[in-house]
Short mmCIF file of N, CA and C in Angstrom, two decimals:
data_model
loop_
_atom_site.label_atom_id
_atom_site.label_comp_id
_atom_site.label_asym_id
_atom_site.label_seq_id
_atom_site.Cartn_x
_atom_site.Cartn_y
_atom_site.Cartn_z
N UNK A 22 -29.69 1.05 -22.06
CA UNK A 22 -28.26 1.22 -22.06
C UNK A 22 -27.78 1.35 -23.50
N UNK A 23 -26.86 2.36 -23.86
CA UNK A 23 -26.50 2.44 -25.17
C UNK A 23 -24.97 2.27 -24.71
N UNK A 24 -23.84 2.05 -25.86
CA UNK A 24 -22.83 1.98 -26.12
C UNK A 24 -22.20 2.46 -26.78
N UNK A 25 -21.06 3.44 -27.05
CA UNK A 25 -20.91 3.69 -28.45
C UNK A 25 -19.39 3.75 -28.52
N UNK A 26 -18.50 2.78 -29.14
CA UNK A 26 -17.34 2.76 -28.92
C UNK A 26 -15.85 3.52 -29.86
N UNK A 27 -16.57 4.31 -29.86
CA UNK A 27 -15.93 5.45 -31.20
C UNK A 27 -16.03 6.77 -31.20
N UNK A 28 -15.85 6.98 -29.49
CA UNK A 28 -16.05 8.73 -28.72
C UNK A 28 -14.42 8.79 -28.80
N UNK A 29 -14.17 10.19 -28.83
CA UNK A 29 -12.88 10.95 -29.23
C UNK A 29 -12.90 12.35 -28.07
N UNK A 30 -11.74 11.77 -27.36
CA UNK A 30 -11.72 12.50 -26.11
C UNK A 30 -11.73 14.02 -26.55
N UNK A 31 -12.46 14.94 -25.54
CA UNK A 31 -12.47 16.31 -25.37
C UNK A 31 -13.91 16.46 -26.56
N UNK A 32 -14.49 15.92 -26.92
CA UNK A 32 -15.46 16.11 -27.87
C UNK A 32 -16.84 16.01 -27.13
N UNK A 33 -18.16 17.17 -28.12
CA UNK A 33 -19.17 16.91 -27.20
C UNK A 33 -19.89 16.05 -28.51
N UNK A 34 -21.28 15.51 -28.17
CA UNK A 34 -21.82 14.25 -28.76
C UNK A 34 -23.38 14.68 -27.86
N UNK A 35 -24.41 14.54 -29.11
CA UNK A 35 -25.50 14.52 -28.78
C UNK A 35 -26.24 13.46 -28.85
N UNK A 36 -26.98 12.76 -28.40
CA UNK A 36 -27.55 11.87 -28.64
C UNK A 36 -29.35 12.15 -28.71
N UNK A 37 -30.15 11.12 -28.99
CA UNK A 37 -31.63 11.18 -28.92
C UNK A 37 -32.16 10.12 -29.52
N UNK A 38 -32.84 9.08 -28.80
CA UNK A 38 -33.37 7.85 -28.86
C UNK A 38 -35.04 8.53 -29.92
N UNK A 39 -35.29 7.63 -31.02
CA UNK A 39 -36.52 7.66 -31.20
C UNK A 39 -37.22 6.30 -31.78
N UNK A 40 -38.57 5.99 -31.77
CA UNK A 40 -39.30 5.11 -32.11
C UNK A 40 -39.83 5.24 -33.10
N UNK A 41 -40.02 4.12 -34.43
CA UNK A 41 -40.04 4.40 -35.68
C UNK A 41 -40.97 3.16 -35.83
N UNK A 42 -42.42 3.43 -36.92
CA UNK A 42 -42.99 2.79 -37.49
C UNK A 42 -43.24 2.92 -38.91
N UNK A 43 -42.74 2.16 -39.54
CA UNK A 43 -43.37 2.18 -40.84
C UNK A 43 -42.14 3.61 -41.24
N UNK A 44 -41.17 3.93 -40.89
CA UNK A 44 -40.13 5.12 -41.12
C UNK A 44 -41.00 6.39 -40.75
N UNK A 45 -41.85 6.25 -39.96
CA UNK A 45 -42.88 7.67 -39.01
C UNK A 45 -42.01 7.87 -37.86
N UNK A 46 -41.79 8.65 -37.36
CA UNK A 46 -41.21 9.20 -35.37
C UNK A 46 -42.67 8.86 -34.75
N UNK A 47 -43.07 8.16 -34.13
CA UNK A 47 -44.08 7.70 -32.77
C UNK A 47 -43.40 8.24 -31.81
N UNK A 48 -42.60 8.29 -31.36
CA UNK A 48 -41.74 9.13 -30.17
C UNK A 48 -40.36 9.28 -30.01
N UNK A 49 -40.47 10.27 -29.63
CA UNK A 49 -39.00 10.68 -28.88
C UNK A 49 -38.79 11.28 -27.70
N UNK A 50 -37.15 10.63 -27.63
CA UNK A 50 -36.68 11.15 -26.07
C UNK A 50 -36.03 12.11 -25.81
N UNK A 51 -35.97 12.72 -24.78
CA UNK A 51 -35.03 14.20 -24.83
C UNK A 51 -33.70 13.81 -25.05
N UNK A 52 -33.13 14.94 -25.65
CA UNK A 52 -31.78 15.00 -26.14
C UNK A 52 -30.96 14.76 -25.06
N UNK A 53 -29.70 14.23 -25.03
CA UNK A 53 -28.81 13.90 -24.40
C UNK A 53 -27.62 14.78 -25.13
N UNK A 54 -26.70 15.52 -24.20
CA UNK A 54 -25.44 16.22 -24.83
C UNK A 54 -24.50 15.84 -23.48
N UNK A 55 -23.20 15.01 -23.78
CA UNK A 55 -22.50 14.85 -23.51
C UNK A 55 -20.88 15.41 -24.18
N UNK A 56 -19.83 15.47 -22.83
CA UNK A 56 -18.75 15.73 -23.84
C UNK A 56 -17.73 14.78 -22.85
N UNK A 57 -17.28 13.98 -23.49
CA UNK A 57 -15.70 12.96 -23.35
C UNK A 57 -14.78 14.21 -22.49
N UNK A 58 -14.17 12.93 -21.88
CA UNK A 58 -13.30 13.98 -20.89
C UNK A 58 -11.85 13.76 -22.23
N UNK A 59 -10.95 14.66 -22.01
CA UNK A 59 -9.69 15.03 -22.50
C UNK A 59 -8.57 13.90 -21.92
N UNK A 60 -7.74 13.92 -22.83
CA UNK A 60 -6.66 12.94 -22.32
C UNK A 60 -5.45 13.82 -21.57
N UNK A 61 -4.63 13.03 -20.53
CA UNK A 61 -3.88 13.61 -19.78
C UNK A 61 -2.34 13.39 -20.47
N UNK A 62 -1.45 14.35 -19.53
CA UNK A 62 -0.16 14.31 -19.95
C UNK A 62 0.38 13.77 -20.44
N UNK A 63 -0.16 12.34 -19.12
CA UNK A 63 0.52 10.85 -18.99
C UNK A 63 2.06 11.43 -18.12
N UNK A 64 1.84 12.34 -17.25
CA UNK A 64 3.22 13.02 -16.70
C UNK A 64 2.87 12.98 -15.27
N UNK A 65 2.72 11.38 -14.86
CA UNK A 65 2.77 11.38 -13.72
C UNK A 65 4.04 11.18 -12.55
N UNK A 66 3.54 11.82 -11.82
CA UNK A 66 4.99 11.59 -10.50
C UNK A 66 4.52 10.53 -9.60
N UNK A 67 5.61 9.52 -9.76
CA UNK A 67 5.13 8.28 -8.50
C UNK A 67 6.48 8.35 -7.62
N UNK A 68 5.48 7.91 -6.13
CA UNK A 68 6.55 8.10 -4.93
C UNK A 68 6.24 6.45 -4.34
N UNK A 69 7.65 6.11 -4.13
CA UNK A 69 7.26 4.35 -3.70
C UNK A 69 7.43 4.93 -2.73
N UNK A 70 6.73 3.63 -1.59
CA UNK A 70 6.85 3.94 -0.11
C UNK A 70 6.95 2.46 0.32
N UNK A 71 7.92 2.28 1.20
CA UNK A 71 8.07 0.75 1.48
C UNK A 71 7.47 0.44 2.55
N UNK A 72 7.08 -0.31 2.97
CA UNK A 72 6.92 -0.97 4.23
C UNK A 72 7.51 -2.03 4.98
N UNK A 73 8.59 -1.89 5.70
CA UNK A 73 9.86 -2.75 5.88
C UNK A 73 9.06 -3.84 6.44
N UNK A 74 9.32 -5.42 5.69
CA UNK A 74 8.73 -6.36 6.01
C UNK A 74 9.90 -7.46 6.56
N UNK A 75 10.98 -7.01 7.45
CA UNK A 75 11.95 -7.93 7.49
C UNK A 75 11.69 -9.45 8.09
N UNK A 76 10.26 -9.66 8.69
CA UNK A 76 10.36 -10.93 8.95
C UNK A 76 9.73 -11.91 8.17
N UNK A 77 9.58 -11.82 6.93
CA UNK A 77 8.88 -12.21 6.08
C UNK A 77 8.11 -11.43 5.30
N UNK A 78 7.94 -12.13 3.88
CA UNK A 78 7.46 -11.60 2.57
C UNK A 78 6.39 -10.76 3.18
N UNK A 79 5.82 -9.47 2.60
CA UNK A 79 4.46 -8.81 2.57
C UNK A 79 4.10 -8.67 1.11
N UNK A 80 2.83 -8.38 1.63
CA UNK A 80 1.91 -8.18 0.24
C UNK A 80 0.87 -7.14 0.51
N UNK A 81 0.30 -5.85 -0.23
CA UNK A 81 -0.76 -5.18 -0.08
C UNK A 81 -1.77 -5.46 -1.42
N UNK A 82 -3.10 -5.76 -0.90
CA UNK A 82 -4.04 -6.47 -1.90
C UNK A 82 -5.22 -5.08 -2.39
N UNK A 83 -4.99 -4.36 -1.34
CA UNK A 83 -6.21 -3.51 -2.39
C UNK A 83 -6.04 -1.90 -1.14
N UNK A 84 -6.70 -0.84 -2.08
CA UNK A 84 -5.70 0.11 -1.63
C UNK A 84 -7.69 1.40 -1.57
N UNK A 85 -7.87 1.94 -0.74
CA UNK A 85 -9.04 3.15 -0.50
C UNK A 85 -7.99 4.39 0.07
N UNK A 86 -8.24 5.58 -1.54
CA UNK A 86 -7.89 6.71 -1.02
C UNK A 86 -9.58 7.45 -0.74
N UNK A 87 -9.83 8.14 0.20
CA UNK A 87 -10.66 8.58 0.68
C UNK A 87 -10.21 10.50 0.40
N UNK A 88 -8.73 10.62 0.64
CA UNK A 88 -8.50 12.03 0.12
C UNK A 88 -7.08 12.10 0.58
N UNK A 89 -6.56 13.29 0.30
CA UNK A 89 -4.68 13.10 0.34
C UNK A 89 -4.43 13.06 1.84
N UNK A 90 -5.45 12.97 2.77
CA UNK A 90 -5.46 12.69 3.59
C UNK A 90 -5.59 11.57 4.77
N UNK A 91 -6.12 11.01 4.44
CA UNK A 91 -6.62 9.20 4.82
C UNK A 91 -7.03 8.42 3.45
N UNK A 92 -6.03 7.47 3.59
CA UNK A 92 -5.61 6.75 2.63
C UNK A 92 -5.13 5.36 3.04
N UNK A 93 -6.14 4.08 3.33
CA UNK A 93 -6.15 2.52 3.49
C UNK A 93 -5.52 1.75 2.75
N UNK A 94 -4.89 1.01 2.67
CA UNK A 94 -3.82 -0.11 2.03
C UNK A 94 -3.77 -1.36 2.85
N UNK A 95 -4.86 -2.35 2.61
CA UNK A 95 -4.37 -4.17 3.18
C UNK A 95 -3.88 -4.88 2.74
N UNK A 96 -3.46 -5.46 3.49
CA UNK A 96 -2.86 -6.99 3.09
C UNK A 96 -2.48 -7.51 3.91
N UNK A 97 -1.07 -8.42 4.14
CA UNK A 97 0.01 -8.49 4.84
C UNK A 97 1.19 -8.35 4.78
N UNK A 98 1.94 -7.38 6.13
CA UNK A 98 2.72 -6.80 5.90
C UNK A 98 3.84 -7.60 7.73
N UNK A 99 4.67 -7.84 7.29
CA UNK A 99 5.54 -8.41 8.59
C UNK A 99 6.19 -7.84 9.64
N UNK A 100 5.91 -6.95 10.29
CA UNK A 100 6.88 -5.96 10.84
C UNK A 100 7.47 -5.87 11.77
N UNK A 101 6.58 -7.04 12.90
CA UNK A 101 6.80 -7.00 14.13
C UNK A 101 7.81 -7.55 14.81
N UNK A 102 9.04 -7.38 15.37
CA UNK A 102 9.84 -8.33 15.89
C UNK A 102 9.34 -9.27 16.98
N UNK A 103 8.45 -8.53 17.74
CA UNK A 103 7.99 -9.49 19.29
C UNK A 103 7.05 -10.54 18.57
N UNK A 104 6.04 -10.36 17.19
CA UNK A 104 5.40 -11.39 16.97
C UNK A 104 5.47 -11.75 15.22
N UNK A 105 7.16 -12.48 14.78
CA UNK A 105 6.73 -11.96 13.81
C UNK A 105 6.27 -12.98 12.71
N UNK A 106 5.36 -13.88 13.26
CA UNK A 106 3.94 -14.97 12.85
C UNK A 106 2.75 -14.25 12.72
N UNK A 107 3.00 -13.19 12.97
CA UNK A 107 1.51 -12.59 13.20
C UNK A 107 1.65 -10.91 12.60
N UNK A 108 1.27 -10.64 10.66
CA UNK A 108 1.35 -9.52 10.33
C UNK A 108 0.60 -8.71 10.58
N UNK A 109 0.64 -7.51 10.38
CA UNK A 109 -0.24 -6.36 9.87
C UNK A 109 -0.93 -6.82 8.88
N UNK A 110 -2.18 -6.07 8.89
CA UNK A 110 -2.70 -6.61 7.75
C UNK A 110 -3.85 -5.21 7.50
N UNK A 111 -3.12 -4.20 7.84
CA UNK A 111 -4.11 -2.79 7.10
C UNK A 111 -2.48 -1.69 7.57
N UNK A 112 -2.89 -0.81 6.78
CA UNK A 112 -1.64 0.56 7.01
C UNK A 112 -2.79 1.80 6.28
N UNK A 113 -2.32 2.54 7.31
CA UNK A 113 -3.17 3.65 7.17
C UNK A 113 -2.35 5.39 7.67
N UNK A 114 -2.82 5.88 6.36
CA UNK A 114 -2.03 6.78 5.79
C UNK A 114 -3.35 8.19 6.89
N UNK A 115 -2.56 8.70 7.82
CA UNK A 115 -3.61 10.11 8.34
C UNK A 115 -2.85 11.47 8.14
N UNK A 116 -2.11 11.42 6.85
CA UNK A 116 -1.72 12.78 6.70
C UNK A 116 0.08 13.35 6.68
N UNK A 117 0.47 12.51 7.67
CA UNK A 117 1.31 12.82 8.32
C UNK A 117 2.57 11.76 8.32
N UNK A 118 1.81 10.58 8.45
CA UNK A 118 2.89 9.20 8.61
C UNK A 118 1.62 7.98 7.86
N UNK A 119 2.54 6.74 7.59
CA UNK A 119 1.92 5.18 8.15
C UNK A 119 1.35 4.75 8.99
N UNK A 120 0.57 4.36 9.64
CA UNK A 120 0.54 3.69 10.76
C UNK A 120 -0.07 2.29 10.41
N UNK A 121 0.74 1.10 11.17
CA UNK A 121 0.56 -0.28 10.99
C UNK A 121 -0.61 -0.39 11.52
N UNK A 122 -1.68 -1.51 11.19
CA UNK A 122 -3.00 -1.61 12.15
C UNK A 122 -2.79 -3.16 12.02
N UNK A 123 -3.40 -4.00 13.02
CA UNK A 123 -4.10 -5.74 13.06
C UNK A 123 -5.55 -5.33 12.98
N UNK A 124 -6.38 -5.21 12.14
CA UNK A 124 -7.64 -4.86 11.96
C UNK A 124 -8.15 -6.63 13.06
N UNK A 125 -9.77 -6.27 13.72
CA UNK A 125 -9.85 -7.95 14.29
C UNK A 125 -11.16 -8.39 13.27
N UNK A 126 -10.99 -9.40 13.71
CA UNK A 126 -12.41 -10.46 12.50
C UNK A 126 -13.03 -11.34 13.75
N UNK A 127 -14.06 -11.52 13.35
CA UNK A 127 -14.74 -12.48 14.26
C UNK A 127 -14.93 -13.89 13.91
N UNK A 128 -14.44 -15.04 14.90
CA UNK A 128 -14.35 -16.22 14.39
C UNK A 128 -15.83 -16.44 13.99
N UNK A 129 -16.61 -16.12 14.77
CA UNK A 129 -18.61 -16.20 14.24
C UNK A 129 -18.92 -15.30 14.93
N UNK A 130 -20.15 -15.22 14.21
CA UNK A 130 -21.31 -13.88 14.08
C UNK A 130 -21.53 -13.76 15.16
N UNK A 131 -21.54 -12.23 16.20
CA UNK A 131 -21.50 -12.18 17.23
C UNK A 131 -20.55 -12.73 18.70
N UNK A 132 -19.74 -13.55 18.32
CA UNK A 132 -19.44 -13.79 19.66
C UNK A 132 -18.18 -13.31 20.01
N UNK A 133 -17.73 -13.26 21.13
CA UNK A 133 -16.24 -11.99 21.39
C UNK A 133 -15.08 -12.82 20.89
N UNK A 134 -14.73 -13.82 20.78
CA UNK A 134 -13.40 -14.20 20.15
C UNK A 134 -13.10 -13.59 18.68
N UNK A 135 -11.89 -12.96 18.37
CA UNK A 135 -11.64 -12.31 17.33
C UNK A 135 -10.16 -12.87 17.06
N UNK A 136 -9.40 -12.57 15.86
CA UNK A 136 -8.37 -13.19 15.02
C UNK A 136 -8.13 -12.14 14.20
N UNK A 137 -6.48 -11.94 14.13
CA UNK A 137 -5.93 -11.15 12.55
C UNK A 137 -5.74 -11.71 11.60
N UNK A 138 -6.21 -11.63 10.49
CA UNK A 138 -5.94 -12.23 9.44
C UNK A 138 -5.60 -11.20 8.28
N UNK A 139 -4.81 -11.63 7.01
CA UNK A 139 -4.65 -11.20 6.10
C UNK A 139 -5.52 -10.38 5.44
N UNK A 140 -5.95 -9.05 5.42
CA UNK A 140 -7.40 -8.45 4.73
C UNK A 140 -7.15 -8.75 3.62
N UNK A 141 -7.99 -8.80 2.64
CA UNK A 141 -7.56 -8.83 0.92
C UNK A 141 -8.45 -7.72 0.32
N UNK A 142 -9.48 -7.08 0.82
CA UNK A 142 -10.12 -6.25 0.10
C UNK A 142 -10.39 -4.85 1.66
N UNK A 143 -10.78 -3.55 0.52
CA UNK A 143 -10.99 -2.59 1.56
C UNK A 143 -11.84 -1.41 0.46
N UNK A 144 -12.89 -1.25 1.46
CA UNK A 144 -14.44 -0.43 1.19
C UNK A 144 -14.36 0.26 1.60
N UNK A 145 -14.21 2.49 1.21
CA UNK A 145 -14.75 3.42 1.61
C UNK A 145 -15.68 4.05 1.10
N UNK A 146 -16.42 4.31 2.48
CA UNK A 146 -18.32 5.05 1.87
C UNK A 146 -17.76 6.10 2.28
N UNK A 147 -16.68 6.52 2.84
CA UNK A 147 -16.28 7.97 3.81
C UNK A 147 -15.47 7.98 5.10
N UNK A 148 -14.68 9.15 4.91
CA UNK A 148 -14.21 8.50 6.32
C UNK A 148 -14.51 7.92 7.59
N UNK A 149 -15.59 8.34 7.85
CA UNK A 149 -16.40 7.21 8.71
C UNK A 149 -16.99 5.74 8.43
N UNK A 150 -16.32 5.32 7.17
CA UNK A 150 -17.70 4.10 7.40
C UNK A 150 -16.78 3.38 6.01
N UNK A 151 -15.73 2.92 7.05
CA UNK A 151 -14.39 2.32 5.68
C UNK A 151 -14.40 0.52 6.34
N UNK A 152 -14.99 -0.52 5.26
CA UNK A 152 -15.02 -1.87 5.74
C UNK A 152 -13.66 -2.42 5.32
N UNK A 153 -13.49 -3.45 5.83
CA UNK A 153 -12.11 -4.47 5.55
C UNK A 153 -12.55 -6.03 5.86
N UNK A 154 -12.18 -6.18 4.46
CA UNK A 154 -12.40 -7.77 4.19
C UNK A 154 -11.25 -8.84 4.66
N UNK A 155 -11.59 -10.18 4.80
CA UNK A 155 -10.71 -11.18 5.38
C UNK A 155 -11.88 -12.64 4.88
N UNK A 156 -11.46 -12.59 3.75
CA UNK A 156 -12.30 -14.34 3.72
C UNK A 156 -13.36 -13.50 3.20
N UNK A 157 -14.40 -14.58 4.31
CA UNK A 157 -15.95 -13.92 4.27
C UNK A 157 -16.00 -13.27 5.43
N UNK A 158 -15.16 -13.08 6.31
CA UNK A 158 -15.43 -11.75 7.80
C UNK A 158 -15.17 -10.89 7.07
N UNK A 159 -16.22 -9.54 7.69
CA UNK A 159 -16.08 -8.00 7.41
C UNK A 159 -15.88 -7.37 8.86
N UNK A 160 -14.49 -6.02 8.76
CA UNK A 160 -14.44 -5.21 9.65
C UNK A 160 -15.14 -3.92 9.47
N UNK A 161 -15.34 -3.06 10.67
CA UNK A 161 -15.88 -1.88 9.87
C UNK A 161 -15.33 -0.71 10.70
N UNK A 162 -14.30 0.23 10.16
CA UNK A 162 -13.75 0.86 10.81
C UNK A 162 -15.02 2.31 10.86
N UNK A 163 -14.67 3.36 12.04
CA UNK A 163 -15.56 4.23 11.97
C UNK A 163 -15.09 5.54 12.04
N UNK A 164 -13.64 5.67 11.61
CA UNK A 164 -13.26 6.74 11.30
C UNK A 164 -12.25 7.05 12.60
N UNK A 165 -12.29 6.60 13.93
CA UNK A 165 -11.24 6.44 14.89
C UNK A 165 -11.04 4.98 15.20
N UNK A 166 -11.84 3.93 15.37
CA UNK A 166 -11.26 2.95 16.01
C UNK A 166 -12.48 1.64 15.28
N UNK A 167 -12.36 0.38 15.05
CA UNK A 167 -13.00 -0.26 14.99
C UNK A 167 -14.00 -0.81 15.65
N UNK A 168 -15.34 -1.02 14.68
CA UNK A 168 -16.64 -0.97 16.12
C UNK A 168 -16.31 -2.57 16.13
N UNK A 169 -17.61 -2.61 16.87
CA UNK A 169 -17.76 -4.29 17.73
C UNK A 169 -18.76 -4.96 16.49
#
């Protein structure tokens, strides 16, 4: 592992490791040519989007864009009037709208009783295969519906 903390964006940089005895080359490694990416505008456009939490405080803890298309956001979020002890705790973006989710967790390994809880973290490998954390329970969504 090398480091080098004095790269200057948009620039290319060669590198090449060699082994020295006595100030002789014993070996060398192939060249390395890299180039630093460029700096941006800094001219970004941000769009807030609320999530009406009227029965209590919400919070979103960690956020998987997968593409401008499906796009995960957990936490807890309050929305429900019929239950409103019991938040959302994933929102999921398919293009078009929000949609609120209760992702479920399993009280233990294997057995059918399940619970909503607050997610705090969220994992995409792809749209098929996006996990959601709660504690130490993991969910694992599969791109339509959560498996077992």
């Amino acid at each position: 592992v090398a480091y080098d903390s004095g790269l200057l964006p948009n620039q290319n940089y060669t590198y090449q490791a060699r082994l020295l005895q006595d100030g002789k080359a014993l070996a060398r490694s192939n060249i390395l040519n890299l180039t630093t990416l460029d700096t941006t505008s800094h001219d970004f456009a941000w769009e807030i989007i609320e999530f009406p939490s009227p029965y209590g405080s919400g919070a979103l803890y960690d956020v998987a864009i997968i593409d401008e298309n499906n796009i995960w956001a957990v936490g807890e979020i309050y929305a429900d009037s019929a239950q409103p002890w019991l938040p959302y705790n994933a929102v999921h973006w398919d293009g078009e709208r929000w949609n609120l989710k209760r992702i479920q967790f399993r009280y233990f390994c294997n057995q059918p009783e399940t619970f909503s809880a607050p997610a705090k973290s969220v994992l995409a490998f792809g749209p098929n295969d996006i996990y959601i954390a709660a504690g130490s329970q993991l969910a694992h969504w599969n791109g339509e519906k959560q498996d077992d």
